[in-house]
CSV table of C-alpha atoms in Angstrom, one decimal:
chain,number,residue,atom,x,y,z
J,1,MET,CA,-13.5,7.2,-14.2
J,2,VAL,CA,-11.2,9.6,-16.2
J,3,VAL,CA,-8.8,8.1,-18.7
J,4,GLU,CA,-6.5,10.2,-20.8
J,5,ASP,CA,-6.1,9.1,-24.4
J,6,GLN,CA,-5.2,11.7,-27.1
J,7,ASN,CA,-6.0,9.3,-29.9
J,8,LEU,CA,-9.6,10.2,-30.2
J,9,GLU,CA,-10.0,8.9,-33.7
J,10,SER,CA,-9.4,5.4,-32.6
J,11,GLY,CA,-12.2,5.7,-30.2
J,12,GLY,CA,-10.0,4.2,-27.5
J,13,SER,CA,-11.1,6.7,-24.9
J,14,VAL,CA,-14.7,5.9,-25.4
J,15,ARG,CA,-14.2,2.2,-25.1
J,16,VAL,CA,-12.2,2.5,-21.9
J,17,VAL,CA,-14.8,4.7,-20.2
J,18,ILE,CA,-17.6,2.3,-21.1
J,19,LYS,CA,-15.6,-0.7,-19.8
J,20,GLY,CA,-14.9,1.2,-16.6
J,21,GLU,CA,-18.5,2.0,-16.0
J,22,SER,CA,-19.5,-1.6,-16.7
J,23,HIS,CA,-16.9,-2.8,-14.1
J,24,LEU,CA,-18.2,-0.3,-11.6
J,25,ARG,CA,-21.7,-1.6,-12.0
J,26,ASN,CA,-20.5,-5.1,-11.5
J,27,VAL,CA,-18.7,-4.1,-8.3
J,28,LEU,CA,-21.8,-2.4,-7.0
J,29,TRP,CA,-24.4,-5.0,-8.1
J,30,GLY,CA,-22.2,-8.1,-7.8
J,31,PRO,CA,-22.9,-8.8,-4.1
J,32,VAL,CA,-26.7,-8.2,-4.7
J,33,ARG,CA,-26.7,-10.8,-7.5
J,34,TRP,CA,-24.7,-13.2,-5.4
J,35,ILE,CA,-27.1,-13.0,-2.5
J,36,LYS,CA,-30.1,-13.3,-4.8
J,37,MET,CA,-28.5,-16.4,-6.3
J,38,LEU,CA,-28.1,-18.0,-2.8
J,39,ALA,CA,-31.6,-17.1,-1.9
J,40,LYS,CA,-32.9,-18.7,-5.1
J,41,GLU,CA,-30.8,-21.9,-4.8
J,42,LEU,CA,-31.1,-22.4,-1.0
J,43,HIS,CA,-34.3,-20.6,-0.1
J,44,TRP,CA,-34.5,-17.0,1.0
J,45,SER,CA,-35.2,-18.0,4.7
J,46,PHE,CA,-31.8,-19.6,4.9
J,47,VAL,CA,-30.0,-16.4,3.7
J,48,PHE,CA,-32.2,-14.4,6.1
J,49,GLY,CA,-31.3,-16.7,8.9
J,50,VAL,CA,-27.5,-16.5,8.3
J,51,VAL,CA,-27.5,-12.7,8.1
J,52,SER,CA,-29.8,-12.4,11.1
J,53,LEU,CA,-27.8,-14.8,13.4
J,54,TYR,CA,-24.2,-14.5,12.2
J,55,GLY,CA,-24.4,-10.8,11.3
J,56,ILE,CA,-27.0,-9.2,13.6
J,57,ASN,CA,-27.3,-11.5,16.7
J,58,GLN,CA,-23.7,-12.7,17.1
J,59,GLY,CA,-21.7,-10.0,15.2
J,60,LEU,CA,-23.6,-6.8,16.0
J,61,GLY,CA,-25.3,-8.0,19.2
J,62,GLY,CA,-22.3,-9.9,20.5
J,63,SER,CA,-20.0,-6.9,20.2
J,64,LEU,CA,-22.5,-4.5,21.7
J,65,GLY,CA,-23.1,-7.0,24.6
J,66,ARG,CA,-19.4,-7.3,25.3
J,67,VAL,CA,-18.8,-3.6,25.8
J,68,ALA,CA,-22.1,-3.1,27.7
J,69,THR,CA,-21.2,-5.9,30.1
J,70,GLU,CA,-17.8,-4.4,30.8
J,71,TYR,CA,-19.3,-1.0,31.7
J,72,TYR,CA,-22.2,-2.7,33.5
J,73,MET,CA,-19.9,-4.6,35.8
J,74,LYS,CA,-17.7,-1.6,36.4
J,75,ASP,CA,-20.2,1.3,36.7
J,76,VAL,CA,-23.5,-0.4,37.8
J,77,GLN,CA,-22.5,-3.4,39.8
J,78,LYS,CA,-19.2,-1.7,40.8
J,79,VAL,CA,-17.2,-4.9,41.2
J,80,GLN,CA,-13.4,-5.2,41.3
J,81,PRO,CA,-11.5,-6.1,38.1
J,82,SER,CA,-10.6,-9.6,39.4
J,83,GLU,CA,-14.2,-10.3,40.4
J,84,SER,CA,-15.5,-9.1,37.0
J,85,GLN,CA,-12.9,-11.2,35.3
J,86,ALA,CA,-14.1,-14.4,37.1
J,87,LEU,CA,-17.8,-13.7,37.0
J,88,THR,CA,-18.1,-12.9,33.3
J,89,ALA,CA,-16.3,-16.2,32.6
J,90,ILE,CA,-19.2,-18.0,34.1
J,91,THR,CA,-21.5,-16.7,31.3
J,92,LYS,CA,-19.4,-18.8,28.9
J,93,ILE,CA,-20.5,-22.1,30.5
J,94,PRO,CA,-23.4,-22.6,27.9
J,95,TRP,CA,-20.7,-22.6,25.2
J,96,ILE,CA,-18.8,-25.4,27.0
J,97,ILE,CA,-21.9,-27.7,26.8
J,98,LYS,CA,-22.4,-27.0,23.1
J,99,PRO,CA,-22.5,-30.8,22.3
J,100,LEU,CA,-25.7,-31.0,24.4
J,101,TRP,CA,-27.4,-28.4,22.2
J,102,GLY,CA,-26.1,-30.0,19.1
J,103,ILE,CA,-27.4,-33.5,20.0
J,104,LEU,CA,-30.8,-32.0,21.1
J,105,THR,CA,-31.3,-30.3,17.7
J,106,ASP,CA,-30.2,-33.4,15.8
J,107,VAL,CA,-32.1,-36.1,17.6
J,108,LEU,CA,-35.0,-34.4,19.4
J,109,PRO,CA,-37.5,-32.7,17.1
J,110,ILE,CA,-40.3,-30.5,18.6
J,111,TYR,CA,-43.7,-30.7,16.9
J,112,GLY,CA,-41.9,-32.4,14.0
J,113,PHE,CA,-39.2,-29.8,13.4
J,114,HIS,CA,-35.5,-30.1,14.2
J,115,ARG,CA,-34.5,-26.4,13.8
J,116,ARG,CA,-37.4,-24.0,13.9
J,117,PRO,CA,-38.5,-24.5,17.5
J,118,TYR,CA,-34.9,-24.1,18.8
J,119,PHE,CA,-34.6,-20.7,17.0
J,120,VAL,CA,-37.8,-19.6,18.6
J,121,LEU,CA,-36.8,-20.8,22.0
J,122,ALA,CA,-33.4,-19.1,21.8
J,123,GLY,CA,-35.0,-15.8,20.8
J,124,VAL,CA,-37.5,-15.9,23.6
J,125,LEU,CA,-34.8,-16.7,26.2
J,126,GLY,CA,-32.6,-13.9,24.9
J,127,VAL,CA,-35.4,-11.3,24.9
J,128,VAL,CA,-36.5,-12.2,28.5
J,129,SER,CA,-33.0,-12.1,29.9
J,130,MET,CA,-32.1,-8.8,28.3
J,131,LEU,CA,-35.4,-7.2,29.5
J,132,PHE,CA,-34.8,-8.3,33.1
J,133,ILE,CA,-31.3,-6.8,33.2
J,134,SER,CA,-32.3,-3.6,31.5
J,135,VAL,CA,-35.6,-2.9,33.3
J,136,LEU,CA,-35.1,-4.1,36.9
J,137,GLY,CA,-33.4,-1.5,39.1
J,138,ASN,CA,-30.8,-2.5,41.7
J,139,LEU,CA,-30.6,-6.0,40.4
J,140,HIS,CA,-28.5,-8.2,42.6
J,141,LEU,CA,-25.1,-9.1,41.1
J,142,TYR,CA,-25.7,-12.8,41.0
J,143,LEU,CA,-29.2,-12.5,39.5
J,144,ALA,CA,-27.7,-10.3,36.8
J,145,LEU,CA,-25.1,-12.9,36.2
J,146,LEU,CA,-27.8,-15.6,36.0
J,147,TRP,CA,-29.7,-13.6,33.3
J,148,MET,CA,-26.4,-13.0,31.4
J,149,THR,CA,-25.7,-16.7,31.4
J,150,ILE,CA,-29.2,-17.4,30.1
J,151,ALA,CA,-28.7,-14.9,27.3
J,152,SER,CA,-25.4,-16.6,26.5
J,153,ALA,CA,-27.2,-20.0,26.4
J,154,ALA,CA,-29.7,-18.5,24.0
J,155,MET,CA,-27.0,-17.3,21.7
J,156,ALA,CA,-25.2,-20.7,21.9
J,157,ILE,CA,-28.4,-22.6,21.0
J,158,ALA,CA,-29.1,-20.3,18.0
J,159,ASP,CA,-25.4,-20.7,17.0
J,160,VAL,CA,-25.5,-24.5,17.0
J,161,THR,CA,-28.8,-24.6,15.2
J,162,ILE,CA,-27.7,-22.3,12.3
J,163,ASP,CA,-24.4,-24.2,12.1
J,164,ALA,CA,-26.4,-27.4,11.6
J,165,CYS,CA,-28.5,-25.8,8.8
J,166,THR,CA,-25.3,-24.5,7.1
J,167,ALA,CA,-23.6,-27.9,7.3
J,168,TYR,CA,-26.7,-29.6,5.9
J,169,ASN,CA,-26.9,-27.2,2.9
J,170,SER,CA,-23.2,-27.5,2.3
J,171,ILE,CA,-23.5,-31.2,1.9
J,172,LYS,CA,-26.7,-31.0,-0.1
J,173,HIS,CA,-25.3,-28.2,-2.4
J,174,PRO,CA,-21.5,-28.7,-2.4
J,175,SER,CA,-20.9,-26.3,-5.2
J,176,LEU,CA,-22.3,-23.5,-3.1
J,177,ALA,CA,-20.4,-24.4,0.1
J,178,SER,CA,-17.7,-21.7,-0.3
J,179,ASP,CA,-20.4,-19.1,-1.1
J,180,MET,CA,-22.2,-20.0,2.1
J,181,GLN,CA,-19.0,-19.7,4.2
J,182,SER,CA,-18.3,-16.3,2.6
J,183,LEU,CA,-21.8,-15.2,3.5
J,184,CYS,CA,-21.3,-16.4,7.1
J,185,SER,CA,-17.9,-14.8,7.5
J,186,LEU,CA,-18.9,-11.5,5.8
J,187,SER,CA,-22.0,-11.2,7.9
J,188,SER,CA,-20.2,-11.8,11.1
J,189,SER,CA,-17.3,-9.5,10.3
J,190,ILE,CA,-19.5,-6.6,9.2
J,191,GLY,CA,-21.8,-7.1,12.2
J,192,ALA,CA,-18.8,-7.0,14.6
J,193,LEU,CA,-17.3,-3.9,13.0
J,194,LEU,CA,-20.6,-2.0,13.3
J,195,GLY,CA,-21.3,-3.3,16.8
J,196,PHE,CA,-18.0,-2.3,18.2
J,197,PHE,CA,-18.1,1.1,16.5
J,198,MET,CA,-21.6,1.8,17.8
J,199,SER,CA,-21.0,0.3,21.3
J,200,GLY,CA,-19.2,3.2,22.9
J,201,ILE,CA,-21.6,5.8,21.5
J,202,LEU,CA,-24.7,3.8,22.7
J,203,VAL,CA,-23.2,3.3,26.2
J,204,HIS,CA,-22.6,7.0,26.4
J,205,LEU,CA,-26.1,7.9,25.2
J,206,VAL,CA,-28.3,5.3,27.0
J,207,GLY,CA,-26.0,3.6,29.5
J,208,SER,CA,-25.1,-0.1,29.7
J,209,LYS,CA,-28.6,-1.1,30.9
J,210,GLY,CA,-30.1,0.8,27.9
J,211,VAL,CA,-27.8,-1.2,25.6
J,212,PHE,CA,-29.1,-4.4,27.1
J,213,GLY,CA,-32.6,-3.2,26.4
J,214,LEU,CA,-31.6,-2.6,22.7
J,215,LEU,CA,-30.2,-6.2,22.5
J,216,THR,CA,-33.8,-7.5,22.8
J,217,LEU,CA,-34.1,-6.6,19.1
J,218,PRO,CA,-31.4,-9.0,17.8
J,219,PHE,CA,-32.8,-11.8,20.0
J,220,ALA,CA,-36.4,-11.1,18.8
J,221,LEU,CA,-35.1,-11.4,15.2
J,222,VAL,CA,-33.8,-14.9,16.1
J,223,SER,CA,-37.4,-15.9,16.9
J,224,VAL,CA,-38.6,-14.4,13.7
J,225,VAL,CA,-36.1,-16.6,11.9
J,226,GLY,CA,-37.7,-19.7,13.5
J,227,MET,CA,-41.1,-18.6,12.4
J,228,VAL,CA,-40.2,-18.2,8.7
J,229,PHE,CA,-37.5,-20.8,8.3
J,230,SER,CA,-38.1,-23.4,5.6
J,231,GLU,CA,-37.8,-26.9,7.0
J,232,SER,CA,-39.3,-30.3,6.2
J,233,HIS,CA,-41.8,-31.6,8.8
J,234,VAL,CA,-41.0,-35.0,10.4
J,235,PRO,CA,-44.3,-36.6,11.3
J,236,GLY,CA,-44.6,-39.6,13.7
J,237,PHE,CA,-41.2,-39.3,15.4
J,238,SER,CA,-40.6,-42.0,18.0
J,239,TYR,CA,-39.3,-40.3,21.1
J,240,LYS,CA,-38.2,-43.8,22.4
J,241,GLN,CA,-35.3,-43.5,20.0
J,242,VAL,CA,-33.8,-40.4,21.6
J,243,ASN,CA,-32.3,-42.2,24.6
J,244,GLN,CA,-30.5,-44.8,22.4
J,245,LYS,CA,-29.2,-42.0,20.1
J,246,PHE,CA,-27.7,-40.2,23.0
J,247,ILE,CA,-26.1,-43.4,24.2
J,248,ASP,CA,-24.7,-44.2,20.7
J,249,ALA,CA,-23.3,-40.6,20.3
J,250,GLY,CA,-21.7,-40.8,23.8
J,251,ARG,CA,-20.0,-44.1,23.1
J,252,ALA,CA,-18.7,-42.9,19.8
J,253,MET,CA,-17.2,-39.7,21.3
J,254,TRP,CA,-15.6,-41.6,24.2
J,255,ARG,CA,-14.1,-44.2,21.8
J,256,THR,CA,-12.6,-41.4,19.7
J,257,MET,CA,-11.3,-39.3,22.7
J,258,LYS,CA,-9.3,-42.4,23.9
J,259,CYS,CA,-7.3,-42.3,20.7
J,260,SER,CA,-3.8,-40.7,21.4
J,261,ASP,CA,-4.0,-38.8,18.1
J,262,VAL,CA,-7.1,-37.0,19.5
J,263,TRP,CA,-6.5,-36.4,23.2
J,264,ARG,CA,-2.9,-35.3,22.9
J,265,PRO,CA,-3.5,-32.3,20.6
J,266,SER,CA,-6.8,-31.6,22.5
J,267,LEU,CA,-4.7,-31.3,25.7
J,268,TYR,CA,-2.3,-29.0,24.0
J,269,MET,CA,-5.1,-26.7,22.8
J,270,TYR,CA,-6.5,-26.5,26.3
J,271,ILE,CA,-3.1,-25.8,27.9
J,272,SER,CA,-2.2,-23.2,25.3
J,273,LEU,CA,-5.5,-21.3,25.9
J,274,ALA,CA,-5.6,-21.8,29.7
J,275,LEU,CA,-2.1,-20.5,30.3
J,276,SER,CA,-2.6,-17.4,28.1
J,277,LEU,CA,-4.0,-15.6,31.0
J,278,ASN,CA,-6.8,-13.2,30.4
J,279,ILE,CA,-6.4,-10.0,32.4
J,280,HIS,CA,-8.5,-7.9,30.1
J,281,GLU,CA,-10.7,-6.5,32.9
J,282,GLY,CA,-7.7,-5.1,34.7
J,283,LEU,CA,-6.5,-3.3,31.6
J,284,PHE,CA,-10.0,-2.1,30.8
J,285,TYR,CA,-10.4,-0.5,34.3
J,286,TRP,CA,-6.9,1.1,33.8
J,287,PHE,CA,-7.8,2.4,30.4
J,288,THR,CA,-11.0,4.1,31.6
J,289,ASP,CA,-10.5,4.9,35.4
J,290,SER,CA,-6.8,5.3,36.3
J,291,LYS,CA,-5.6,8.9,36.6
J,292,ASP,CA,-2.2,7.7,35.3
J,293,GLY,CA,-3.9,6.0,32.4
J,294,PRO,CA,-5.3,7.3,29.1
J,295,LEU,CA,-8.8,7.8,30.6
J,296,PHE,CA,-10.5,6.7,27.4
J,297,ALA,CA,-14.2,7.6,26.9
J,298,GLN,CA,-16.8,5.1,25.9
J,299,GLU,CA,-16.8,6.2,22.3
J,300,THR,CA,-13.0,5.7,22.1
J,301,VAL,CA,-13.2,2.2,23.6
J,302,GLY,CA,-15.7,1.1,21.0
J,303,PHE,CA,-13.7,2.6,18.2
J,304,ILE,CA,-10.5,0.9,19.3
J,305,LEU,CA,-12.3,-2.5,19.5
J,306,SER,CA,-13.7,-2.0,16.0
J,307,ILE,CA,-10.2,-1.4,14.7
J,308,GLY,CA,-9.1,-4.5,16.4
J,309,SER,CA,-11.7,-6.5,14.4
J,310,VAL,CA,-9.9,-5.3,11.3
J,311,GLY,CA,-6.7,-6.8,12.7
J,312,SER,CA,-8.5,-10.1,13.2
J,313,ILE,CA,-9.6,-10.1,9.6
J,314,LEU,CA,-6.1,-9.3,8.4
J,315,GLY,CA,-4.8,-12.3,10.4
J,316,ALA,CA,-7.3,-14.6,8.8
J,317,THR,CA,-6.4,-13.4,5.4
J,318,LEU,CA,-2.6,-13.7,6.0
J,319,TYR,CA,-3.2,-17.3,7.3
J,320,GLN,CA,-5.2,-18.2,4.2
J,321,LEU,CA,-2.6,-16.7,1.8
J,322,VAL,CA,0.7,-17.7,3.4
J,323,LEU,CA,0.5,-20.1,6.3
J,324,LYS,CA,-2.3,-22.7,5.6
J,325,ASP,CA,0.2,-25.2,4.0
J,326,HIS,CA,2.7,-25.3,6.9
J,327,ALA,CA,3.1,-28.1,9.4
J,328,PHE,CA,1.0,-27.9,12.6
J,329,ARG,CA,3.9,-28.0,15.0
J,330,GLY,CA,6.0,-25.4,13.2
J,331,ILE,CA,3.2,-22.8,12.9
J,332,CYS,CA,2.1,-23.4,16.5
J,333,LEU,CA,5.7,-22.7,17.7
J,334,TRP,CA,6.1,-19.4,15.9
J,335,THR,CA,2.6,-18.1,16.5
J,336,GLN,CA,2.9,-18.8,20.2
J,337,LEU,CA,6.2,-16.9,20.4
J,338,LEU,CA,4.7,-14.0,18.5
J,339,PHE,CA,1.7,-14.1,20.8
J,340,ALA,CA,4.0,-13.6,23.8
J,341,LEU,CA,5.9,-10.8,22.1
J,342,ALA,CA,2.7,-9.0,21.2
J,343,GLY,CA,1.8,-8.9,24.8
J,344,MET,CA,4.8,-6.7,25.5
J,345,LEU,CA,2.9,-3.9,23.8
J,346,ASP,CA,0.6,-3.8,26.8
J,347,LEU,CA,3.6,-3.6,29.1
J,348,ILE,CA,5.0,-0.7,27.2
J,349,LEU,CA,1.6,1.1,27.5
J,350,VAL,CA,1.1,0.4,31.2
J,351,LEU,CA,4.7,1.6,32.0
J,352,ARG,CA,4.0,4.7,29.9
J,353,LEU,CA,7.1,4.1,27.8
J,354,ASN,CA,5.1,5.0,24.7
J,355,LEU,CA,4.9,8.6,25.9
J,356,LYS,CA,8.6,8.7,26.5
J,357,LEU,CA,9.0,7.6,22.9
J,358,GLY,CA,6.7,10.3,21.7
J,359,LEU,CA,3.8,8.0,20.8
J,360,PRO,CA,0.4,9.2,22.1
J,361,ASP,CA,-1.8,6.7,23.9
J,362,TYR,CA,-4.6,6.7,21.3
J,363,LEU,CA,-2.3,5.8,18.4
J,364,PHE,CA,-0.3,3.3,20.4
J,365,ILE,CA,-3.3,1.3,21.7
J,366,VAL,CA,-4.8,1.2,18.2
J,367,VAL,CA,-1.6,-0.4,16.9
J,368,ASP,CA,-1.5,-2.6,19.9
J,369,GLU,CA,-5.1,-3.8,19.4
J,370,VAL,CA,-4.6,-4.5,15.7
J,371,VAL,CA,-1.4,-6.4,16.2
J,372,SER,CA,-2.7,-8.4,19.1
J,373,GLN,CA,-5.9,-9.4,17.3
J,374,MET,CA,-4.0,-10.3,14.1
J,375,ILE,CA,-1.5,-12.5,15.9
J,376,GLY,CA,-4.2,-14.0,18.1
J,377,ARG,CA,-6.1,-15.0,14.9
J,378,LEU,CA,-2.9,-16.5,13.4
J,379,LYS,CA,-2.5,-18.5,16.6
J,380,TRP,CA,-6.1,-19.6,16.6
J,381,MET,CA,-6.6,-20.6,13.0
J,382,PRO,CA,-4.3,-23.7,12.9
J,383,LEU,CA,-5.9,-24.9,16.1
J,384,LEU,CA,-9.3,-24.7,14.5
J,385,VAL,CA,-8.0,-26.6,11.4
J,386,LEU,CA,-6.5,-29.3,13.7
J,387,THR,CA,-9.8,-29.5,15.6
J,388,SER,CA,-11.6,-30.1,12.3
J,389,LYS,CA,-9.1,-32.9,11.4
J,390,LEU,CA,-9.8,-34.7,14.7
J,391,CYS,CA,-13.5,-35.4,14.0
J,392,PRO,CA,-14.4,-39.0,13.1
J,393,HIS,CA,-16.8,-39.8,10.3
J,394,GLY,CA,-20.5,-40.0,11.2
J,395,ILE,CA,-20.4,-37.7,14.3
J,396,GLU,CA,-18.5,-34.8,12.9
J,397,GLY,CA,-20.8,-32.0,14.1
J,398,THR,CA,-21.3,-33.3,17.6
J,399,PHE,CA,-17.6,-34.2,18.1
J,400,PHE,CA,-16.5,-30.8,16.7
J,401,ALA,CA,-18.8,-29.2,19.3
J,402,LEU,CA,-17.2,-31.3,21.9
J,403,LEU,CA,-13.7,-30.2,20.9
J,404,MET,CA,-14.8,-26.6,20.8
J,405,SER,CA,-16.2,-27.1,24.3
J,406,ILE,CA,-12.7,-28.1,25.5
J,407,ASP,CA,-11.3,-24.9,23.9
J,408,ASN,CA,-14.1,-22.8,25.5
J,409,ALA,CA,-13.1,-24.4,28.8
J,410,GLY,CA,-9.6,-23.3,28.2
J,411,PHE,CA,-10.8,-19.7,27.6
J,412,MET,CA,-12.8,-19.8,30.9
J,413,THR,CA,-9.9,-21.2,32.8
J,414,SER,CA,-7.7,-18.4,31.4
J,415,SER,CA,-10.2,-15.8,32.7
J,416,TRP,CA,-10.4,-17.4,36.1
J,417,LEU,CA,-6.6,-17.6,36.4
J,418,GLY,CA,-6.3,-14.0,35.2
J,419,GLY,CA,-8.8,-13.0,37.9
J,420,VAL,CA,-6.8,-14.8,40.6
J,421,LEU,CA,-3.7,-13.1,39.4
J,422,LEU,CA,-5.3,-9.6,39.5
J,423,HIS,CA,-6.6,-10.4,43.0
J,424,VAL,CA,-3.2,-11.6,44.3
J,425,LEU,CA,-1.4,-8.6,42.9
J,426,ASN,CA,-4.1,-6.3,44.5
J,427,VAL,CA,-5.1,-4.7,41.2
J,428,THR,CA,-8.4,-3.0,42.1
J,429,ARG,CA,-10.7,-0.3,40.9
J,430,THR,CA,-8.3,2.3,42.2
J,431,GLU,CA,-5.0,0.5,42.6
J,432,PHE,CA,-3.0,-0.3,39.5
J,433,GLY,CA,0.5,-0.2,40.8
J,434,ASN,CA,1.1,-3.9,40.1
J,435,LEU,CA,-0.7,-4.1,36.8
J,436,TRP,CA,2.6,-4.0,34.9
J,437,LEU,CA,3.6,-7.2,36.9
J,438,ALA,CA,0.4,-8.9,35.9
J,439,VAL,CA,1.1,-8.2,32.3
J,440,LEU,CA,4.7,-9.4,32.5
J,441,ILE,CA,3.6,-12.7,34.2
J,442,ARG,CA,0.9,-13.2,31.6
J,443,ASN,CA,3.5,-12.7,28.8
J,444,VAL,CA,5.9,-15.2,30.4
J,445,LEU,CA,3.2,-17.8,30.8
J,446,ARG,CA,2.3,-17.4,27.1
J,447,VAL,CA,5.6,-19.1,26.3
J,448,SER,CA,5.0,-22.0,28.6
J,449,PRO,CA,2.8,-24.1,26.2
J,450,LEU,CA,5.9,-24.5,24.1
J,451,PHE,CA,7.1,-27.1,26.6
J,452,VAL,CA,4.2,-29.4,25.7
J,453,LEU,CA,4.4,-28.7,21.9
J,454,PHE,CA,5.3,-32.4,21.4
J,455,LEU,CA,1.6,-33.1,21.9
J,456,VAL,CA,0.9,-31.4,18.5
J,457,PRO,CA,1.3,-33.6,15.4
J,458,LYS,CA,4.1,-32.9,13.0
J,459,GLY,CA,1.9,-33.5,10.0
J,460,ASP,CA,1.0,-31.1,7.3
J,461,GLN,CA,-2.3,-29.2,7.7
J,462,ASN,CA,-3.5,-30.6,4.3
J,463,THR,CA,-2.5,-34.2,4.7
J,464,PHE,CA,-3.0,-35.0,8.4
J,465,LYS,CA,-5.9,-37.3,9.3
J,466,LEU,CA,-6.9,-39.7,12.0
J,467,PRO,CA,-6.2,-43.5,11.8
J,468,GLY,CA,-8.6,-45.4,9.5
J,469,GLU,CA,-10.3,-47.3,12.4
J,470,ILE,CA,-11.3,-43.9,14.0
J,471,ILE,CA,-12.6,-42.1,11.0
J,472,GLY,CA,-14.4,-45.2,9.7
J,473,GLU,CA,-12.7,-45.9,6.4
J,474,ASP,CA,-14.4,-49.2,6.0
J,475,SER,CA,-17.7,-47.5,5.0
J,476,ASP,CA,-16.8,-44.9,2.4
J,477,SER,CA,-13.9,-43.9,0.2
J,478,ASP,CA,-11.3,-41.5,1.6
J,479,GLU,CA,-12.2,-38.8,-0.9
J,480,GLU,CA,-15.9,-38.9,-0.1
J,481,LYS,CA,-15.4,-38.8,3.6
J,482,GLU,CA,-12.9,-36.0,3.5
J,483,GLU,CA,-15.3,-33.9,1.3
J,484,ALA,CA,-18.2,-34.5,3.6
J,485,ARG,CA,-16.2,-33.7,6.7
J,486,ASN,CA,-14.8,-30.5,5.3
J,487,LEU,CA,-18.3,-29.4,4.1
J,488,GLU,CA,-20.0,-30.1,7.4
J,489,LEU,CA,-17.3,-28.6,9.6
J,490,ALA,CA,-16.8,-25.4,7.5
J,491,SER,CA,-19.7,-23.5,9.1
J,492,LEU,CA,-18.8,-24.8,12.5
J,493,VAL,CA,-15.2,-23.5,12.1
J,494,HIS,CA,-16.5,-20.0,11.2
J,495,SER,CA,-18.8,-20.1,14.2
J,496,ALA,CA,-16.2,-21.3,16.7
J,497,ASP,CA,-13.8,-18.8,15.3
J,498,ARG,CA,-16.0,-16.0,16.7
J,499,ARG,CA,-15.7,-17.4,20.2
């Protein structure tokens, strides 16, 4: 650091330089001290698990897997865009049944442990599935889809398990709850950025099947987490209790879902996601194969997606700083409108209007991706907050997983409807003449959820809560329940946000 100060006799220059060097050391070593503090207070295996699962398995591995899957379906299986759109949506089914994994890890210990065996199981399933796809030549499409779904189930099981560990530690160490969420978010964001940046390069060097082979390493790391994870042993568990616990959890969830304050916003969230048609595969094929398109290489596609991750982070930051105190219905209205307008950037690109305006494809699509991801995150964040507010006391984790399953069902429906639209408009591997119409229809449908906006509560995001008979106010004070709910759901929100 260089600081100009002509008054050398006062020693001002010397003091400023020393202060600057001290500040630089704090910046460089601050994160290291922070991680060491968490490892000391929570046990090093928990920090290792968060970085391994959120950062490496989901962040890095998830982004690599997404790009590899797109090229695998296009270049190896040689399916049409509409078929790829519909088939890849099937791999998300394990995320729809997340409550099942959550209940299993909560009520069914294996050899006296609730978490460790599920980490090991998830890692083994992931390694085996990735090996089958990468090693077997001429693998039938539906067998490949089966192994992809198993890999997705492995990631979902690991996700639910680490969520439960984070929620438990947040309740046990409430003063460190925000530090844990920062570690989760930071790990995931850095992992996704690195994964997307490397994805195109790796697909170019070793092919999509080679990338699947490399993905055995993040899954193997999940099993390692299970082997070293610190967890109390539960001896003498009575497995006769499991059936009753499943029944009790099911009754509690059904009783809550019948409440109008729960099913109405849940229905809106499903509709808003389902009608925001996903036609990504049609655009992806056009980006990479169409002679009239930009013909992006693998490296370029990966870099564009990594820049899009930055837009997502910007959206989350903007929400935290500006929009978190606004009413649910108002913010849903404006973010849905902006979401539809952002889709018009794809229309400008497909119609090649950007070239007429003198904007090159590469620059325009980078801006498009950043804006789309940022607005998509702004639209998604209040829905996540609303979801957390709908969870009753006592079954927060399981019920949150149920609500997120509804949202994941909306995403899957969006992909299927998008695939149908591409098929009806005859958007194929070589025909893209009607792709602009598919984009236009998608943008119009993005406005349609506003007609059911009345399902969303008017309440403020900070004060809205369920009726007392649903959240169980007869057992604890409002303050205690709200704190416990927020702490337990915080890690689940971060995890669901990555979906």
